[in-house]
Short mmCIF file of C-alpha atoms and ligand atoms in Angstrom, two decimals:
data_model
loop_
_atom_site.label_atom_id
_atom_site.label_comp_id
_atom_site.label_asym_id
_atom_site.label_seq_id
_atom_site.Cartn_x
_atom_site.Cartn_y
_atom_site.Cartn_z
CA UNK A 1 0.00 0.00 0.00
CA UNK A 2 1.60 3.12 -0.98
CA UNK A 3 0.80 6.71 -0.91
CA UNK A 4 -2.03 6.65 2.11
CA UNK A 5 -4.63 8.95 1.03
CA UNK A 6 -4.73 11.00 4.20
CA UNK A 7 -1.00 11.63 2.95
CA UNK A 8 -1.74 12.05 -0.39
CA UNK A 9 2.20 11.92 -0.91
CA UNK A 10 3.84 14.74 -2.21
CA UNK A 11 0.73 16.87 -1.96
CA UNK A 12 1.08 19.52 -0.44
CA UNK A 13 2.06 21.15 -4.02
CA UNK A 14 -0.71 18.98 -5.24
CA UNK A 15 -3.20 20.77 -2.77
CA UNK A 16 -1.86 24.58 -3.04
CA UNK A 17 -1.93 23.95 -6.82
CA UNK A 18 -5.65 22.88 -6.70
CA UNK A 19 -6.30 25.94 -4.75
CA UNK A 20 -5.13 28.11 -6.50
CA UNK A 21 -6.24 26.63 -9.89
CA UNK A 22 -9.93 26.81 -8.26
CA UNK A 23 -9.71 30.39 -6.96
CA UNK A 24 -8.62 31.36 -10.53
CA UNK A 25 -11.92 29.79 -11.32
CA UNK A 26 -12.39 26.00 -12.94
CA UNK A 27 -13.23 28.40 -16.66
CA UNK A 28 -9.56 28.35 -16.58
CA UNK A 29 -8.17 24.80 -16.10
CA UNK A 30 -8.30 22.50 -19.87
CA UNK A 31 -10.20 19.47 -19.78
CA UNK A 32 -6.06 18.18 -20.86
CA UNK A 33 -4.71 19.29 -17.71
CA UNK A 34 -3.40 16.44 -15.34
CA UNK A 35 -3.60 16.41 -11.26
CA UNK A 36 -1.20 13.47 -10.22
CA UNK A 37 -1.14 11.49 -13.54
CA UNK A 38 -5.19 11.74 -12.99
CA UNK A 39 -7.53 14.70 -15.68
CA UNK A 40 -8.17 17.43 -13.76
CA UNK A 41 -12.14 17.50 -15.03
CA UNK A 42 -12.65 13.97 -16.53
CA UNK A 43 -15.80 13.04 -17.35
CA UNK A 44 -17.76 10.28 -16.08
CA UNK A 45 -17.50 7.04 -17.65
CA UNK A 46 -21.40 7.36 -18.02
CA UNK A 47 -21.04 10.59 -19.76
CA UNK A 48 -22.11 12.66 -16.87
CA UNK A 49 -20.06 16.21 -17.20
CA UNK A 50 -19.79 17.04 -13.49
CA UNK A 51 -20.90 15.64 -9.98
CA UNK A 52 -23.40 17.13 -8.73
CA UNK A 53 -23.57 19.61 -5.43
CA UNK A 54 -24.67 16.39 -3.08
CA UNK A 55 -22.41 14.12 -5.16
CA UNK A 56 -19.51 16.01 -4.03
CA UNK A 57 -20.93 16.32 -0.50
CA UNK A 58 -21.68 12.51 -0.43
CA UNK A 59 -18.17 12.15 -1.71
CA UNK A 60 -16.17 14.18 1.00
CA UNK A 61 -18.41 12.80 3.90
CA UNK A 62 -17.30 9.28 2.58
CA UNK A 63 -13.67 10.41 2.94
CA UNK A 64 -13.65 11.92 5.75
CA UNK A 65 -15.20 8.74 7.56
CA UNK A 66 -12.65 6.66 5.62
CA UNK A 67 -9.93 8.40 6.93
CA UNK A 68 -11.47 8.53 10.29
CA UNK A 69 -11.67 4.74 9.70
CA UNK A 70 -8.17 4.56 8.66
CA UNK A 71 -6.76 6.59 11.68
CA UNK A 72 -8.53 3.81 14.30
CA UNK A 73 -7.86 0.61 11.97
CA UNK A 74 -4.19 2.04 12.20
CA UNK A 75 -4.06 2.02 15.65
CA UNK A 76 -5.30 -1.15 15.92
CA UNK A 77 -3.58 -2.77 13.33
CA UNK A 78 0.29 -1.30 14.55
CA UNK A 79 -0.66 -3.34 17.76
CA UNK A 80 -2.77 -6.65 17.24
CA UNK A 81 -2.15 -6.79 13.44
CA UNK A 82 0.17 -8.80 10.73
CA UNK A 83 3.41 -6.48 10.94
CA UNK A 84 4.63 -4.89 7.64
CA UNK A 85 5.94 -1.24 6.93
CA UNK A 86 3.24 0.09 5.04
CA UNK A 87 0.02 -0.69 7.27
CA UNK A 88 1.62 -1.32 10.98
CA UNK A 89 4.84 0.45 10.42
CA UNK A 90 7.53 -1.66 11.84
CA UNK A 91 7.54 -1.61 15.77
CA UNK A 92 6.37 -5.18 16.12
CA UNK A 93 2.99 -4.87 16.92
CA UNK A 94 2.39 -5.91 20.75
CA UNK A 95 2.27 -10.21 20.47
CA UNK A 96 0.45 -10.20 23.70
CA UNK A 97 -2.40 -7.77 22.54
CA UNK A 98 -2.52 -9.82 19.65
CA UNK A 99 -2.61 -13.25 20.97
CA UNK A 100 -5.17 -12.01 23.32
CA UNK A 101 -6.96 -11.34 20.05
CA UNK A 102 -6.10 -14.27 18.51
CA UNK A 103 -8.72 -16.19 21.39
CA UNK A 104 -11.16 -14.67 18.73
CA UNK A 105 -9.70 -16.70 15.81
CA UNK A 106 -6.34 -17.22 15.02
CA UNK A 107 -6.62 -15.31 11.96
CA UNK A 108 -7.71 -12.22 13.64
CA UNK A 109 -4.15 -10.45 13.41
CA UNK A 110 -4.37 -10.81 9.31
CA UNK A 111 -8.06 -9.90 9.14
CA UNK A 112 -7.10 -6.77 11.11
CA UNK A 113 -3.86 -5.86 8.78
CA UNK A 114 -6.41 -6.06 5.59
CA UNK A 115 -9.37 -4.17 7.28
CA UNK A 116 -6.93 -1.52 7.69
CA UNK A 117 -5.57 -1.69 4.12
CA UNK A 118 -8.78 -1.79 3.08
CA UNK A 119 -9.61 1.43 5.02
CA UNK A 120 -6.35 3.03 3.51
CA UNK A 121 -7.54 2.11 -0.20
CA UNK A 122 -11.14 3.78 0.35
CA UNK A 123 -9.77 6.92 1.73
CA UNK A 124 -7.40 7.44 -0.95
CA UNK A 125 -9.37 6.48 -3.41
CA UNK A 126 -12.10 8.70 -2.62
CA UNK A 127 -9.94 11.31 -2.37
CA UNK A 128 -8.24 10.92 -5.99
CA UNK A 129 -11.39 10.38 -7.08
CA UNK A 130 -12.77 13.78 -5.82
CA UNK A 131 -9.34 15.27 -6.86
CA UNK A 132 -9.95 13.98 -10.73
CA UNK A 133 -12.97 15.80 -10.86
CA UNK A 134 -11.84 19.01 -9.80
CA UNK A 135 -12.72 18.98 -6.03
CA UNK A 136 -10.22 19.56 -3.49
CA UNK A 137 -9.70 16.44 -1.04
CA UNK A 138 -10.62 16.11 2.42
CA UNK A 139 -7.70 16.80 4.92
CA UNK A 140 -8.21 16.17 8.36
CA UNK A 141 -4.34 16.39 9.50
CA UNK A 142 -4.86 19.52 11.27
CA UNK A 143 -7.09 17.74 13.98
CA UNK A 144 -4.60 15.00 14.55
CA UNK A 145 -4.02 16.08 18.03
CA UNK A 146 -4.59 13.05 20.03
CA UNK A 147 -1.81 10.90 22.03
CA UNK A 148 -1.04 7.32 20.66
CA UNK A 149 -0.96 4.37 23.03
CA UNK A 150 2.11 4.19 25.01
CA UNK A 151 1.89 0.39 24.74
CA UNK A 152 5.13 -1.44 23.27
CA UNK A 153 4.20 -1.84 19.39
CA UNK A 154 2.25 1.81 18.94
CA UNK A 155 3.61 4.45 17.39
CA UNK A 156 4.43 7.96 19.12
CA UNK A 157 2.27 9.79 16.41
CA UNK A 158 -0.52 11.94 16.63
CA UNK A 159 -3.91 10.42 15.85
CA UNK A 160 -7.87 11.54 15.16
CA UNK A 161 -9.18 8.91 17.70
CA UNK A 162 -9.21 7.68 20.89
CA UNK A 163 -9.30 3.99 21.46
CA UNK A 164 -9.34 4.01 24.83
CA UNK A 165 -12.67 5.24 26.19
CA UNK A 166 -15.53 3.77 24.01
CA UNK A 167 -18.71 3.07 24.54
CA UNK A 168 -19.53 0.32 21.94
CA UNK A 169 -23.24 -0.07 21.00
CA UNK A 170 -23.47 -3.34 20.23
CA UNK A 171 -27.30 -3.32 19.28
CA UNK A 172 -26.42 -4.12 15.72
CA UNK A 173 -26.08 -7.84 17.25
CA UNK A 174 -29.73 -8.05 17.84
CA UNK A 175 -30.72 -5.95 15.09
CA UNK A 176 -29.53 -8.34 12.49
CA UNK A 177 -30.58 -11.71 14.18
CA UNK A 178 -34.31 -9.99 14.90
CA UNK A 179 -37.49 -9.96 12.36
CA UNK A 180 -37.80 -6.22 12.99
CA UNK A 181 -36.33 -3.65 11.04
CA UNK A 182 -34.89 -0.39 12.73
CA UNK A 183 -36.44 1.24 9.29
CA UNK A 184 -40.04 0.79 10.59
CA UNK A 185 -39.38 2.24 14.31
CA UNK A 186 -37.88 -0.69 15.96
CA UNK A 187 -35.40 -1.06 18.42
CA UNK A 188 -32.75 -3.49 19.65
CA UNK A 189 -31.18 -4.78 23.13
CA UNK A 190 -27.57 -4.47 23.36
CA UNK A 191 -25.43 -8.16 23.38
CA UNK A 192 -23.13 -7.31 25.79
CA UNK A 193 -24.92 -4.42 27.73
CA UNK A 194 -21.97 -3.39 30.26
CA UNK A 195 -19.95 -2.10 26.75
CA UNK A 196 -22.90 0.12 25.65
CA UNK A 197 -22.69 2.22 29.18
CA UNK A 198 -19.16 3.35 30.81
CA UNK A 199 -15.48 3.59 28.81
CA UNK A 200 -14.03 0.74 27.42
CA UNK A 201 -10.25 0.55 26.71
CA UNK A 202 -10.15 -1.38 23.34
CA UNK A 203 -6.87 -1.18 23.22
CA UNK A 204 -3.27 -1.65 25.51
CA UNK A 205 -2.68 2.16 26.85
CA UNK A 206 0.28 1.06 28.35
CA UNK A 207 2.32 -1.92 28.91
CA UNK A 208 0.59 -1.72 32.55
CA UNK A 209 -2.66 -3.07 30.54
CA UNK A 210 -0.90 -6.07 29.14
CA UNK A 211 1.35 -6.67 32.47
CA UNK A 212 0.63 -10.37 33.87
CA UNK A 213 0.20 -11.70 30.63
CA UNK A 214 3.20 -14.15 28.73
CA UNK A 215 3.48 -15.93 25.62
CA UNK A 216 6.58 -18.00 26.87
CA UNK A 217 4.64 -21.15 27.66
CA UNK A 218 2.64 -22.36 25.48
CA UNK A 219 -0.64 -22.05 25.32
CA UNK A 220 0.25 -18.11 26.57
CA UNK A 221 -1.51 -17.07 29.76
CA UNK A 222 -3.18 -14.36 29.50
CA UNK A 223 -4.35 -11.79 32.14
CA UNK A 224 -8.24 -11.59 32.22
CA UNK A 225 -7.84 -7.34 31.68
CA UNK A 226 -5.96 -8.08 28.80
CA UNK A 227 -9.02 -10.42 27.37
CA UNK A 228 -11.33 -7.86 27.77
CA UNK A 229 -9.33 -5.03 26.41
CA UNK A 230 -9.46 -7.83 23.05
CA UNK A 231 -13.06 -8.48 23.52
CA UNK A 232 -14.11 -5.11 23.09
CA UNK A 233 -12.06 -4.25 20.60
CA UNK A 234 -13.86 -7.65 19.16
CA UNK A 235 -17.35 -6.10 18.96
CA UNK A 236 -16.00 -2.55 18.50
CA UNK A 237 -14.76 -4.12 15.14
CA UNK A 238 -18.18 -4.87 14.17
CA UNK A 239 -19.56 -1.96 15.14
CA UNK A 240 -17.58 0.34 12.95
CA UNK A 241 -18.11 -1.69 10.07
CA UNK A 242 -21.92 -2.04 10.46
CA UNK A 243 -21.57 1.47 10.56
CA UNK A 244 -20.30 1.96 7.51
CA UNK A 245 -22.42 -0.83 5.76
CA UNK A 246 -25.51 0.96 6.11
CA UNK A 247 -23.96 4.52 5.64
CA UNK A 248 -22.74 3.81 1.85
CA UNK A 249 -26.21 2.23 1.13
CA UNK A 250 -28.50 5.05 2.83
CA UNK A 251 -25.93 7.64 0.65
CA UNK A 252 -26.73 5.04 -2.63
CA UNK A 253 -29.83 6.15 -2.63
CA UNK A 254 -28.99 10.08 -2.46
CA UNK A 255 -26.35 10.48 -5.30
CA UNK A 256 -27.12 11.64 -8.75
CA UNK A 257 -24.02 10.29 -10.59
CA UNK A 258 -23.87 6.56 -12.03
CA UNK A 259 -20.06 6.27 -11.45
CA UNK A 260 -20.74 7.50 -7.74
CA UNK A 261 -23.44 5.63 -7.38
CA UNK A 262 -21.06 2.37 -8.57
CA UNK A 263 -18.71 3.85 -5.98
CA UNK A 264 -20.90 3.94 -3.37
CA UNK A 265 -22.35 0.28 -3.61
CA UNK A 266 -18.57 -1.20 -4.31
CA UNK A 267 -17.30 0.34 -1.11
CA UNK A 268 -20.26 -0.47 0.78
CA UNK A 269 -19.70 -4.31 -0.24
CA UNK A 270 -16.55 -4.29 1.25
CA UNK A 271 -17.86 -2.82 4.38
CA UNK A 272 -20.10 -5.49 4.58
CA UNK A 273 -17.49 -8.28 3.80
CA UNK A 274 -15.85 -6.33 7.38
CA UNK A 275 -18.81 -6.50 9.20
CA UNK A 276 -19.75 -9.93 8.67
CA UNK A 277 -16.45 -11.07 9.53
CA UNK A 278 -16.22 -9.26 12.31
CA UNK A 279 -19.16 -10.32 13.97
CA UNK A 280 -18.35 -13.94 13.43
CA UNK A 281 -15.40 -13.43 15.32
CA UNK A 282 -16.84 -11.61 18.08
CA UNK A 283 -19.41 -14.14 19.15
CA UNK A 284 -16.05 -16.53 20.16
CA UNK A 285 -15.65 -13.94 23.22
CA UNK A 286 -15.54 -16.58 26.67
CA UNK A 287 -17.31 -15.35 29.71
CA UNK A 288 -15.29 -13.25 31.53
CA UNK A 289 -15.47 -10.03 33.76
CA UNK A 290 -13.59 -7.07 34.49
CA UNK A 291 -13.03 -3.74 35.75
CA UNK A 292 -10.88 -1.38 34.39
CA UNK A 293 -9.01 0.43 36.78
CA UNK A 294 -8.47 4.02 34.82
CA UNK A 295 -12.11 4.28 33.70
CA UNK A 296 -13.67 2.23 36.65
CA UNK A 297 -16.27 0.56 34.43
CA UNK A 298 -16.90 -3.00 34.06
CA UNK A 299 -17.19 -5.24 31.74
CA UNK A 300 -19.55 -8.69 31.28
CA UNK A 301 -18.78 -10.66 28.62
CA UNK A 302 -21.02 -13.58 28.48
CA UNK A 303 -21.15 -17.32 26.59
CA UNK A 304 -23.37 -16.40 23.57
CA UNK A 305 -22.21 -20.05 21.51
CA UNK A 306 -24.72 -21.90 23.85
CA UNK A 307 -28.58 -21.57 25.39
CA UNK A 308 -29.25 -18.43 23.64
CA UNK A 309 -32.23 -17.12 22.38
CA UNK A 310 -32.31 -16.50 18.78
CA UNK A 311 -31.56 -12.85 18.85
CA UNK A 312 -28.47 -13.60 21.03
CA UNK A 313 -27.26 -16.95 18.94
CA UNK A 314 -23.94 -16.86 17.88
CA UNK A 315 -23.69 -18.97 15.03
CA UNK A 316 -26.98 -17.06 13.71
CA UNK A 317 -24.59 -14.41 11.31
CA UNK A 318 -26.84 -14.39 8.30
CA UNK A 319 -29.12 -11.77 8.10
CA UNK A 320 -32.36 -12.75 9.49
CA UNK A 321 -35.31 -11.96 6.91
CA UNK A 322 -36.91 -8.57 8.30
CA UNK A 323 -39.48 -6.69 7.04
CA UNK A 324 -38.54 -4.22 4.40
CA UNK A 325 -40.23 -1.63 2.25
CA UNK A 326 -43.84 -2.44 3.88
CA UNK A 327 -45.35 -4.85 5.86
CA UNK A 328 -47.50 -6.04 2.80
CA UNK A 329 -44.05 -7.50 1.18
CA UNK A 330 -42.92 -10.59 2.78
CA UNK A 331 -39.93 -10.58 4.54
CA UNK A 332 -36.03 -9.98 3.26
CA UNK A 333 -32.95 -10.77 4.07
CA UNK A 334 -31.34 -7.22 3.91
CA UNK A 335 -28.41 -4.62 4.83
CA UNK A 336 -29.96 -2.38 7.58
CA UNK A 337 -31.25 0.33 8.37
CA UNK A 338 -30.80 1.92 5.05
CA UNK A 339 -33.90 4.63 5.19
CA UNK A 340 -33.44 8.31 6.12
CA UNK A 341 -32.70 9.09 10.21
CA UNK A 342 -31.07 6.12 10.96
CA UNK A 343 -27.22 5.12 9.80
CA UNK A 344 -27.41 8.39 7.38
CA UNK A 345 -24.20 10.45 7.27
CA UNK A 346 -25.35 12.90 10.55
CA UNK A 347 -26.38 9.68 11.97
CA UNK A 348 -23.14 7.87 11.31
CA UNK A 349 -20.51 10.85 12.58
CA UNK A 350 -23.21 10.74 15.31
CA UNK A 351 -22.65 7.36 16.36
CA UNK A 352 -18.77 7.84 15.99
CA UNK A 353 -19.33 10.69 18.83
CA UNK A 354 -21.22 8.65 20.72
CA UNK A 355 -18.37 5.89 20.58
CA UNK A 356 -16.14 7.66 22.33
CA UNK A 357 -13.73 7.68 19.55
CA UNK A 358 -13.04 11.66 19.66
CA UNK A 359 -13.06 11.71 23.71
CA UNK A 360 -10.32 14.24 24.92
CA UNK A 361 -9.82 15.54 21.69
CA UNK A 362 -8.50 19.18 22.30
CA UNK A 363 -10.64 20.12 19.46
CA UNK A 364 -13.62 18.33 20.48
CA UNK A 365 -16.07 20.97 19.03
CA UNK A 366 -14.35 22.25 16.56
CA UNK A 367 -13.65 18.59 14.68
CA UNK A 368 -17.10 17.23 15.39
CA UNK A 369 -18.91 20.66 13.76
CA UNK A 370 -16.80 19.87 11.21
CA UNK A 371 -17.68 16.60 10.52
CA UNK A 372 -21.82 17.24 11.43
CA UNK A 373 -21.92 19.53 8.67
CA UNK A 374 -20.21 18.07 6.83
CA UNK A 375 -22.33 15.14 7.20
CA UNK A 376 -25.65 17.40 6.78
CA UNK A 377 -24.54 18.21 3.73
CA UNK A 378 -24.38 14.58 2.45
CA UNK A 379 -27.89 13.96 3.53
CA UNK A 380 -29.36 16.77 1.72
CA UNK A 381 -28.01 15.42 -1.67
CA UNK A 382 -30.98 14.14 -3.58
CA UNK A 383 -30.03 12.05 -7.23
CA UNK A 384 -32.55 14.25 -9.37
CA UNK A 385 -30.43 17.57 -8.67
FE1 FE2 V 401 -14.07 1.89 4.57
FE1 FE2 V 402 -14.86 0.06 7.16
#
């Protein structure tokens, strides 16, 4: 993975040269001129001309999450993921985060390398992709302002969000094993309620977090704090990507470009490959509890593999058929919600607030207006203007 879009590279001539090719006024710039290898006012493979006013907004909301996405996945990923230099950078990752991890599925320290890619990929992308048609990218470097983990295997660098005081709403559990869609007013008990109240470390912040724990004999013993520092990050997993599932298909239905619109559902399949996996893995969590001694709030995780009821199950990961569209239909097996007021783009940056993830930030309100109207924006784009 090179060239991370949040780094565009190089760009800083890239970005004063948009601006100042935009201030002198788009009239100006030829149709031949190139931004990056990339024409400065392509058309649409469809033929379109020009995005639209929501297009664009739909667009830049998209990247913005993405490389709010990217920031967390990094932090994750440079301490329970598969090393390399391009997604983890090369400290080592922490192998006792990770194995803790690992009592998810063994796999979970590649499947958390390649969300993170993945992340990387959609926020460059829909940057370049903005940037090819003129727009100017969304940068978000000026509100990386929050410490990293001090835990052996982060990297001292200045991050977006905070990992280490969620509150993980883990509704999305229910929601998808349940007959009822949030679409038509429903609501949904939380799996593991003790994450959905207090601050949740999802994350080592220190090696104090990951102290009593050793990989030397095999199988590694790990400290019960340590397990449920992995466990939430477990269903924290799934909740960003369920997030994001229903985001790019509530925007779908806003944008007036076919090539966006092909955008849109692309990226929101691979949100949904996330999301499934992630949830998979999460149901492998072992009973445990545990109180965290920073935040002082507990944690229950319970055995949801056996004597569940079917909206707790689980091995039930396929979408339950719901209702959908009206209660004269029969019932569907479908992404949701994906109707206006729910997982729309307010409703998303909402739900990132309400995570925790920007907790401390020293430019709390700033950053979040930013990204609420941003997001309001977004959800006023209609596909027939
Ligand atoms: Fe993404
Ligand atoms: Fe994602």
């Amino acid at each position: 993975m090179k060239n991370p879009a949040n780094n565009l590279g190089g760009a800083a001539n890239r970005r004063s040269f948009m601006k100042k090719g935009l201030a002198a006024g788009t009239g100006a710039l030829g149709a031949g001129l190139m931004v990056g290898g990339v024409p400065l006012l392509a058309r649409d493979r469809d033929g379109d001309d020009e995005l639209t006013r929501g297009d664009v907004a739909v667009l830049r909301l998209l990247a913005a999450a993405e490389i709010i996405e990217e920031d967390l996945w990094r932090q994750y990923s440079e301490l329970g993921g598969t090393q390399d230099k391009e997604v983890s950078g090369v400290n080592g990752g922490n192998p006792l985060y990770a194995a803790a991890l690992q009592t998810l599925d063994p796999d979970m320290p590649q499947y958390v390398h390649d969300n993170t890619d993945d992340e990387i990929s959609h926020a460059r992308f829909l940057n370049r992709y903005l940037m090819s048609k003129g727009h100017r990218p969304v940068d978000l470097d000026r509100f990386r302002r929050l410490p990293s983990s001090q835990a052996d295997g982060a990297r001292q660098i200045r991050r977006l969000t905070n990992l280490t005081e969620l509150t993980v709403d883990t509704s999305w559990w229910t929601r998808y094993r349940s007959t009822t869609n949030p679409d038509f007013g429903s609501t949904f008990e939380q799996a593991v309620p003790s994450l959905s109240v207090g601050r949740h470390p999802a994350i080592p912040r220190s090696n104090a977090d990951t102290a009593g724990s050793e990989l030397s004999n095999p199988p590694a013993s790990l400290s019960t704090h340590l397990q449920a520092i992995a466990f939430t990050a477990g269903f924290h997993f799934a909740f960003i990507e369920q997030g994001g599932t229903s985001l790019y298909h509530t925007l779908s239905q806003k944008v007036h470009s076919r090539e966006v619109l092909r955008i849109l559902v692309s990226i929101g399949g691979s949100e949904i490959m996330h999301f499934q996996t992630w949830q998979d893995k999460a149901g492998n969590a072992f009973p445990l509890s545990d109180v965290d001694l920073i935040t002082g709030s507990s944690v229950t995780f319970t055995d949801l593999t056996k004597g569940q009821p079917e909206t707790l199950q689980a091995n039930l990961i396929m979408p339950e058929p719901c209702e959908f569209i009206s209660n004269d239909l029969p019932a569907c097996a479908v992404i949701r919600p994906t109707g206006p007021g729910q997982i729309d783009a307010v409703g998303a940056i909402q739900s990132f607030i309400d995570d925790g993830l920007f907790n401390g930030h020293p430019l709390f309100k700033e950053f979040t207006t930013l990204l609420l109207d941003m997001a309001r924006e977004a959800d006023e784009a209609r596909p027939d203007v």
